[in-house]
PDB file of C-alpha atoms in Angstrom:
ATOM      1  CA  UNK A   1    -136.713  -5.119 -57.874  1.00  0.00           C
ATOM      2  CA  UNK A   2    -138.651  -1.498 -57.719  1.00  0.00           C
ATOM      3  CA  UNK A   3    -138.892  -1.899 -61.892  1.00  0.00           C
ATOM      4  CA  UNK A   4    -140.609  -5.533 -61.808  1.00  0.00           C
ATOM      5  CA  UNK A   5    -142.626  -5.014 -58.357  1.00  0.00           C
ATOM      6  CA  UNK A   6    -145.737  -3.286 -58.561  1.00  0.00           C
ATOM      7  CA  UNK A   7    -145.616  -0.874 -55.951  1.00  0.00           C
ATOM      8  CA  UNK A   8    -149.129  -1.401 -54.271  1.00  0.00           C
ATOM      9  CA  UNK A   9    -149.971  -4.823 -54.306  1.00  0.00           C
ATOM     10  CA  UNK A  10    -146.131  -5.858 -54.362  1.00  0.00           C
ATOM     11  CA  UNK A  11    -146.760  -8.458 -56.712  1.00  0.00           C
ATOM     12  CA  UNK A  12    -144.682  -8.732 -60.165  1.00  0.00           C
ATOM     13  CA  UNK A  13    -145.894  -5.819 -62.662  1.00  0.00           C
ATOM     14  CA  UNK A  14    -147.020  -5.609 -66.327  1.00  0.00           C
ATOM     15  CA  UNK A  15    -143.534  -5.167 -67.508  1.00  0.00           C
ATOM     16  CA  UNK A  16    -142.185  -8.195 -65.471  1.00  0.00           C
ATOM     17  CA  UNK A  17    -145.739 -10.568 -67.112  1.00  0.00           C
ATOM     18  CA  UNK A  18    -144.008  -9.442 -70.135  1.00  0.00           C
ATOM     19  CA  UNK A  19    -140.729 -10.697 -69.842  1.00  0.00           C
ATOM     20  CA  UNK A  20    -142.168 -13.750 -68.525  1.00  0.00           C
ATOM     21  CA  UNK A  21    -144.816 -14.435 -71.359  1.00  0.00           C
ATOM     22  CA  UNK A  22    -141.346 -13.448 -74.219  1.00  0.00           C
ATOM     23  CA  UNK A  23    -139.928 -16.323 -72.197  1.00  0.00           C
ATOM     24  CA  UNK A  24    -142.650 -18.801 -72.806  1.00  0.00           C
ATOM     25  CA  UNK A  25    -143.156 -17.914 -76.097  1.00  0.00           C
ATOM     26  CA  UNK A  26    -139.781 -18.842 -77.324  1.00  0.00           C
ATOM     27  CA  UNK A  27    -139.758 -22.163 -75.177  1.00  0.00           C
ATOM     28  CA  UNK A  28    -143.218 -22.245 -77.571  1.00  0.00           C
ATOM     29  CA  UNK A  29    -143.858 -26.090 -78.492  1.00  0.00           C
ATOM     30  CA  UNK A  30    -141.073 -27.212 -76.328  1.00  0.00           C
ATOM     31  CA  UNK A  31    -143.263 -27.251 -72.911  1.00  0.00           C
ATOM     32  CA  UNK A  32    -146.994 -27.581 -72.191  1.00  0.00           C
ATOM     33  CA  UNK A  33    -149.008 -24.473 -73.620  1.00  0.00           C
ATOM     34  CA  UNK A  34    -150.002 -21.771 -71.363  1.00  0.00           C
ATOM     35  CA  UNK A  35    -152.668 -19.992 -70.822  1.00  0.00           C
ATOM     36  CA  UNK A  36    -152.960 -16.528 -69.999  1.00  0.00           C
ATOM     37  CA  UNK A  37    -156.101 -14.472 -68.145  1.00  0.00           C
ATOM     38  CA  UNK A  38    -157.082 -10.921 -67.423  1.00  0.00           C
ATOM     39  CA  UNK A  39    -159.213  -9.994 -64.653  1.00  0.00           C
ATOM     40  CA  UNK A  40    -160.689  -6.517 -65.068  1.00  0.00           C
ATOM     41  CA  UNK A  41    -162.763  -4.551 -62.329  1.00  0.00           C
ATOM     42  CA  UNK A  42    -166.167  -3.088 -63.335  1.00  0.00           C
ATOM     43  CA  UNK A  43    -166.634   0.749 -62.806  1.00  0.00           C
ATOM     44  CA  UNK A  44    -163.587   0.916 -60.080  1.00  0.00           C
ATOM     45  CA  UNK A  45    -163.972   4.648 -60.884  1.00  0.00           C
ATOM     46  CA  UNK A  46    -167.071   4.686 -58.675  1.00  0.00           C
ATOM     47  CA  UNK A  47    -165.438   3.210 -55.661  1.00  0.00           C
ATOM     48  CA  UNK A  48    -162.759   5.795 -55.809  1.00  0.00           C
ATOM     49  CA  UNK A  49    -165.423   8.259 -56.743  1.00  0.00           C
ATOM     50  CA  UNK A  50    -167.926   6.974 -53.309  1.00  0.00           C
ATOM     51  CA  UNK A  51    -165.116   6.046 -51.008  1.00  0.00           C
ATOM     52  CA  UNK A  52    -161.390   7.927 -51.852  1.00  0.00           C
ATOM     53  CA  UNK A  53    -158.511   6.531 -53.968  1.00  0.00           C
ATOM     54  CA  UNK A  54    -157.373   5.275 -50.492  1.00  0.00           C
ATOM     55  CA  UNK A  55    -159.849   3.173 -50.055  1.00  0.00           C
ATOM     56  CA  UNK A  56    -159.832   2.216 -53.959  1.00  0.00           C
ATOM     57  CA  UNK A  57    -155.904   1.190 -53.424  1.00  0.00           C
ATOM     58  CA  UNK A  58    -157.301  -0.889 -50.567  1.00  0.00           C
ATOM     59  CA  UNK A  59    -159.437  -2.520 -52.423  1.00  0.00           C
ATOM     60  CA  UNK A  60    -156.961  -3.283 -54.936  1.00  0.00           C
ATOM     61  CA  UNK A  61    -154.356  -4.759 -52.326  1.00  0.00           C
ATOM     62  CA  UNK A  62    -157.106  -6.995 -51.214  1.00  0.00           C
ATOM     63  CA  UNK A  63    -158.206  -8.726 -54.761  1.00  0.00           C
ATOM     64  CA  UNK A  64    -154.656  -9.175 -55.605  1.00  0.00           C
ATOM     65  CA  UNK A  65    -154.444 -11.212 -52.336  1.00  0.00           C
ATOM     66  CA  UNK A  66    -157.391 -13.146 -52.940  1.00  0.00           C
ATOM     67  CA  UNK A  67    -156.057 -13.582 -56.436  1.00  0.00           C
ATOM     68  CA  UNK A  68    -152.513 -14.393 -55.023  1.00  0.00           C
ATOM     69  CA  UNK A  69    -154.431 -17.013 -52.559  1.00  0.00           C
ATOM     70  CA  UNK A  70    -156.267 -19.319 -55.160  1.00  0.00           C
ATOM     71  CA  UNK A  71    -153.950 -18.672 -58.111  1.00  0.00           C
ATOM     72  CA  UNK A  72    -150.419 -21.437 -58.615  1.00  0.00           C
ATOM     73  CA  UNK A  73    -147.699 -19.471 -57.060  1.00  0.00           C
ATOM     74  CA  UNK A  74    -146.220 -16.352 -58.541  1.00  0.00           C
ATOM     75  CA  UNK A  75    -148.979 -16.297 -61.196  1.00  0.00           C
ATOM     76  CA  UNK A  76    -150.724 -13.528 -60.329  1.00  0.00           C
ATOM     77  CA  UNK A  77    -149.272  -9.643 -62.099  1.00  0.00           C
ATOM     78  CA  UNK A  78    -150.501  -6.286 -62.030  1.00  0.00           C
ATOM     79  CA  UNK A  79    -151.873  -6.263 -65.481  1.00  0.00           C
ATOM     80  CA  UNK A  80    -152.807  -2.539 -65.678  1.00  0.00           C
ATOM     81  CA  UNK A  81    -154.881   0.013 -63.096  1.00  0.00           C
ATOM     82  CA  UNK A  82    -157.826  -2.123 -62.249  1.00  0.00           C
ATOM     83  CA  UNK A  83    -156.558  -5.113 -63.968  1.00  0.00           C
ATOM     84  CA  UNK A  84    -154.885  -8.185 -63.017  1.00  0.00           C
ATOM     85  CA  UNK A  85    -153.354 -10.937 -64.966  1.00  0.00           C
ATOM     86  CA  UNK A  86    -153.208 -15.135 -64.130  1.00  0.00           C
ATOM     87  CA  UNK A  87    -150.194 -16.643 -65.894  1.00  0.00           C
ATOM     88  CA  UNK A  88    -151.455 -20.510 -65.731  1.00  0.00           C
ATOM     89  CA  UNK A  89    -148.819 -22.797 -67.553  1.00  0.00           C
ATOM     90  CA  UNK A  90    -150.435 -25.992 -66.132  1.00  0.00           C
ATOM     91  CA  UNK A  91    -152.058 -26.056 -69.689  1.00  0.00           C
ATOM     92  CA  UNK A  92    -154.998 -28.674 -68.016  1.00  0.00           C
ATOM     93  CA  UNK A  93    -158.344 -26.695 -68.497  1.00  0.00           C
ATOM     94  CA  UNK A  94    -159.977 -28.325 -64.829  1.00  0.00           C
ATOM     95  CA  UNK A  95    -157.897 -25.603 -63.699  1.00  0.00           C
ATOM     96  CA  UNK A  96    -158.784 -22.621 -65.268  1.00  0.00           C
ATOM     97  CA  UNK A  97    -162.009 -23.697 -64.593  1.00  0.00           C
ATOM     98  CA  UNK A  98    -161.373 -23.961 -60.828  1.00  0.00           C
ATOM     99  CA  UNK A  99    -159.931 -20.582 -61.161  1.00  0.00           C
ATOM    100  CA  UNK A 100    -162.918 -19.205 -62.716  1.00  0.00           C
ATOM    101  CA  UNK A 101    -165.179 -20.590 -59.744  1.00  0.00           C
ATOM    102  CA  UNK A 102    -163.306 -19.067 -57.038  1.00  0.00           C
ATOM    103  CA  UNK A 103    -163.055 -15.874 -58.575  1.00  0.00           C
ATOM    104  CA  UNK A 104    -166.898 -16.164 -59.395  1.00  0.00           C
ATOM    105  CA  UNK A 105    -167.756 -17.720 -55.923  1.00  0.00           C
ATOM    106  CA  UNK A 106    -165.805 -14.693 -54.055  1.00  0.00           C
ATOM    107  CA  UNK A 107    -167.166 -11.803 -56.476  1.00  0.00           C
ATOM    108  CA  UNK A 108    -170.726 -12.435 -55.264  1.00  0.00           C
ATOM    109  CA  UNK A 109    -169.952 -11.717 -51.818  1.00  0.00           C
ATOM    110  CA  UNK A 110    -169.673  -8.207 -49.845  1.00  0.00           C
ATOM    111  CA  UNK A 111    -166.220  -6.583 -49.660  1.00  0.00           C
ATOM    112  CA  UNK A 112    -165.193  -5.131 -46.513  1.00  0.00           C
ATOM    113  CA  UNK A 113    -162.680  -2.469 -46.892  1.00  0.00           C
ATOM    114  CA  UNK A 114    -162.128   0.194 -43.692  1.00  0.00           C
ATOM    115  CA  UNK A 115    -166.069  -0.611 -42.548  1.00  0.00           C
ATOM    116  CA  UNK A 116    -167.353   0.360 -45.709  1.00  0.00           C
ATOM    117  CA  UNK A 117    -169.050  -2.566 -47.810  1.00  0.00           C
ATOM    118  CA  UNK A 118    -168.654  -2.679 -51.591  1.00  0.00           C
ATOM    119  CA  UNK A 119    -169.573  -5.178 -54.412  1.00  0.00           C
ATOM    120  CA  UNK A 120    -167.015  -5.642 -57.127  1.00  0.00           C
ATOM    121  CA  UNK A 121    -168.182  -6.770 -60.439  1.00  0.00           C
ATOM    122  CA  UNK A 122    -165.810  -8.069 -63.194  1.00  0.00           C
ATOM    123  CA  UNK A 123    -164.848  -8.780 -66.549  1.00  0.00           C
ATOM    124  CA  UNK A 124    -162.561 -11.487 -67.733  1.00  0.00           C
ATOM    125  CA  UNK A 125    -160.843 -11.889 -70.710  1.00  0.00           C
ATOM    126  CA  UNK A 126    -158.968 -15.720 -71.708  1.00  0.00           C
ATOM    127  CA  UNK A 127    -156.069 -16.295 -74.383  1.00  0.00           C
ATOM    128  CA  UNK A 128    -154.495 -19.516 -74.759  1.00  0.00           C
ATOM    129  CA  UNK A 129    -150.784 -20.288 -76.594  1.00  0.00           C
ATOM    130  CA  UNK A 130    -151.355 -20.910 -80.554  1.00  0.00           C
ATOM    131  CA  UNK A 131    -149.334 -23.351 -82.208  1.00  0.00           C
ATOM    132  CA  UNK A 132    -148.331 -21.230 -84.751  1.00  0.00           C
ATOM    133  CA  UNK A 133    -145.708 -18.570 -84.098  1.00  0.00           C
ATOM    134  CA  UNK A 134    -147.457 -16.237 -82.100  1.00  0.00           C
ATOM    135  CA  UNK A 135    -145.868 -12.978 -81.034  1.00  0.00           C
ATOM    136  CA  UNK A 136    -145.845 -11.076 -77.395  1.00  0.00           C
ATOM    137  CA  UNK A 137    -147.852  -8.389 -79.565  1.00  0.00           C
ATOM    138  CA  UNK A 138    -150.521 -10.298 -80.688  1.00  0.00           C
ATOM    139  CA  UNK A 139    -150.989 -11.848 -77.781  1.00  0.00           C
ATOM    140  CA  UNK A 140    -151.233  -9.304 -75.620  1.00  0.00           C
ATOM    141  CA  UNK A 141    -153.385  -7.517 -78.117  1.00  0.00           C
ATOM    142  CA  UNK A 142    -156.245 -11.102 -78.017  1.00  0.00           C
ATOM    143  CA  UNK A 143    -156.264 -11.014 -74.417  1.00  0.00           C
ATOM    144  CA  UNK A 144    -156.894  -6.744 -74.264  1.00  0.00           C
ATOM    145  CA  UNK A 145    -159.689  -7.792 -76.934  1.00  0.00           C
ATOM    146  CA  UNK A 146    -161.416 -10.502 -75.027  1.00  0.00           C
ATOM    147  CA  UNK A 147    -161.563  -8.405 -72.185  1.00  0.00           C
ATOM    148  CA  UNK A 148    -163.182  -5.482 -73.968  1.00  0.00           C
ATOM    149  CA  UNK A 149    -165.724  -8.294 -75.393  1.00  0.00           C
ATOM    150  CA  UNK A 150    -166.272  -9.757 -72.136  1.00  0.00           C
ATOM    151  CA  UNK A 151    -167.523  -6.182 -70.744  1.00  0.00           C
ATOM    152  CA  UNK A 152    -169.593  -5.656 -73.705  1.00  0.00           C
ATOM    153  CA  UNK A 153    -171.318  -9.239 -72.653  1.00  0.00           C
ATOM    154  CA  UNK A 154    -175.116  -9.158 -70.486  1.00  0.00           C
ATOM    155  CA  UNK A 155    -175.238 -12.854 -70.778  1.00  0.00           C
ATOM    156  CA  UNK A 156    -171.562 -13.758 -68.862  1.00  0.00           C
ATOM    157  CA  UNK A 157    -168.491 -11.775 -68.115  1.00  0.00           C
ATOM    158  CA  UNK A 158    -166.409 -14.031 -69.041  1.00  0.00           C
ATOM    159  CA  UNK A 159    -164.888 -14.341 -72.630  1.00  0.00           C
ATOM    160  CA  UNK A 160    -162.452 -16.627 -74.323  1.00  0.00           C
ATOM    161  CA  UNK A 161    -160.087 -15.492 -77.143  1.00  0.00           C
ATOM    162  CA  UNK A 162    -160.949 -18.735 -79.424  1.00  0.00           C
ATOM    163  CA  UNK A 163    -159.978 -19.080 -83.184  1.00  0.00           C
ATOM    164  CA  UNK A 164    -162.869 -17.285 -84.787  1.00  0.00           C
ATOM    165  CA  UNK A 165    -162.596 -14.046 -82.346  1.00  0.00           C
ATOM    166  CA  UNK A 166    -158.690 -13.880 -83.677  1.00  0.00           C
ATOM    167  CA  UNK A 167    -159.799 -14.457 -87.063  1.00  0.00           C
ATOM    168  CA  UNK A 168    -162.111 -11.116 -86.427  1.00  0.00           C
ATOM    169  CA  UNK A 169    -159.445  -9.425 -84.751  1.00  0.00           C
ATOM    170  CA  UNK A 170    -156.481  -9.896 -87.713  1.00  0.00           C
ATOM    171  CA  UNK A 171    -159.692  -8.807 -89.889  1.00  0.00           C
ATOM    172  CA  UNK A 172    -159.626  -5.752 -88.066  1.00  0.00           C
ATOM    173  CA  UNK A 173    -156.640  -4.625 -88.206  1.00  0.00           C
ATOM    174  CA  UNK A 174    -156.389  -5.311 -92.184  1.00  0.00           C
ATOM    175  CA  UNK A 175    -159.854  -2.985 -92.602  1.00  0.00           C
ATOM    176  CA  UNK A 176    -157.821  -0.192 -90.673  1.00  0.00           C
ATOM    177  CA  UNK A 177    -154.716  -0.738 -92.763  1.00  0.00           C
ATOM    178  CA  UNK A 178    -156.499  -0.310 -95.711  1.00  0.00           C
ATOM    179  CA  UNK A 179    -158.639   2.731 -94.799  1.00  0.00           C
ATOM    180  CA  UNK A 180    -155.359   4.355 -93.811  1.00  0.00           C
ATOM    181  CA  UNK A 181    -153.724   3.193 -97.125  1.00  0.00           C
ATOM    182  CA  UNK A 182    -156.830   4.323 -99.391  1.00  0.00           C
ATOM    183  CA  UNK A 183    -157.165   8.126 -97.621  1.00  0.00           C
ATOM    184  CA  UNK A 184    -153.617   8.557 -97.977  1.00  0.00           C
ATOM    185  CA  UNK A 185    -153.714   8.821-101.739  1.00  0.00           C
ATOM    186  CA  UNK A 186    -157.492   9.630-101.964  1.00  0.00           C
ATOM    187  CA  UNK A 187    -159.067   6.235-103.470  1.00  0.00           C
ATOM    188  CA  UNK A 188    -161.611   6.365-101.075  1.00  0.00           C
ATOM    189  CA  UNK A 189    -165.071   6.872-101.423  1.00  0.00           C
ATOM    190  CA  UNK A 190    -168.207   6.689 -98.987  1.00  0.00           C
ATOM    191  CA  UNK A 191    -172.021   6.019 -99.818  1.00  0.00           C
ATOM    192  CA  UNK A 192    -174.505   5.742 -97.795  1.00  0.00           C
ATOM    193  CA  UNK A 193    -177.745   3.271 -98.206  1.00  0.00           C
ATOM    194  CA  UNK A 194    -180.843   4.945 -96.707  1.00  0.00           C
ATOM    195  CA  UNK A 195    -182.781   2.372 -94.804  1.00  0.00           C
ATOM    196  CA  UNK A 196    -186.704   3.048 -94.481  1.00  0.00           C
TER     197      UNK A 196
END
């Protein structure tokens, strides 16, 4: 139990989400897709930083409650540090969208954590199942990427892995791959285009 339970908010960890999403995966295309989101809190350094990492833990018990509250039951994992992940197999998009209000409704209020008052702010990142044979990796790796998106974002902070954003993310990786490839055996050259 102590190796899938988060030991803070006592809700399953990252390594238990894991399991679960290898799970689904494999079931892939015999069940209803799922959908998979990561909620991510804004500069949580400067509530440990203003009010103690006690206080900070604190906080984080109470979001994964609210989360745990509005979410479908034992949905809601310990994604990372300040970051929380909503397992939603329901595959119906009214609600992730219902989701997405709550979260949104409760964010713009005041938190009240041992008589101090704090606003969180957030960043979330969406991935939904592919039809074609998508691995845990990859997965994983399109939600981390929406969520670093999503915090680059004025406009909304809110961002869904879609098609294209894939497309630029597999593009990515092939640009590293062959930078590495072309220093190892010195085929690479740089210019630079002065602009006046």
């Amino acid at each position: 139990k102590q190796i899938y339970i988060d030991y803070l908010t006592k809700i399953p960890n990252r390594w238990e989400l894991l399991n679960m999403l290898e799970v689904l995966l494999q079931r892939s295309g015999k069940e209803k897709k799922f959908c998979l989101l990561v909620v991510s809190l804004r500069d949580f350094k400067h509530i440990n930083d203003m009010f103690g990492q006690h206080t900070g833990d604190l906080v984080l018990q109470e979001f994964s409650q609210f989360l745990c509250e509005i979410a479908p039951k034992d949905s809601v994992y310990r994604f990372n540090g300040d970051e929380f992940a909503i397992l939603y197999s329901d595959g119906k998009e009214e609600g992730i969208q219902y989701l997405i209000e709550k979260i949104q409704k409760r964010i713009e209020g005041i938190w009240y954590i041992r008589g101090y008052e704090c606003k969180l702010s957030l960043a979330i990142g969406i991935v939904e199942q592919q039809e074609e044979n998508q691995t845990l990796e990859s997965l994983v790796q399109s939600v981390e990427y929406a969520v670093t998106e999503a915090k680059k974002r004025k406009d909304t902070y809110i961002c869904y892995c879609d098609e294209k954003m894939l497309q630029q993310l597999v593009r990515k990786k092939q640009v590293i791959q062959i930078l590495r490839e072309k220093l190892e055996d010195k085929s690479f050259e740089m210019y630079y285009q002065p602009i006046y």
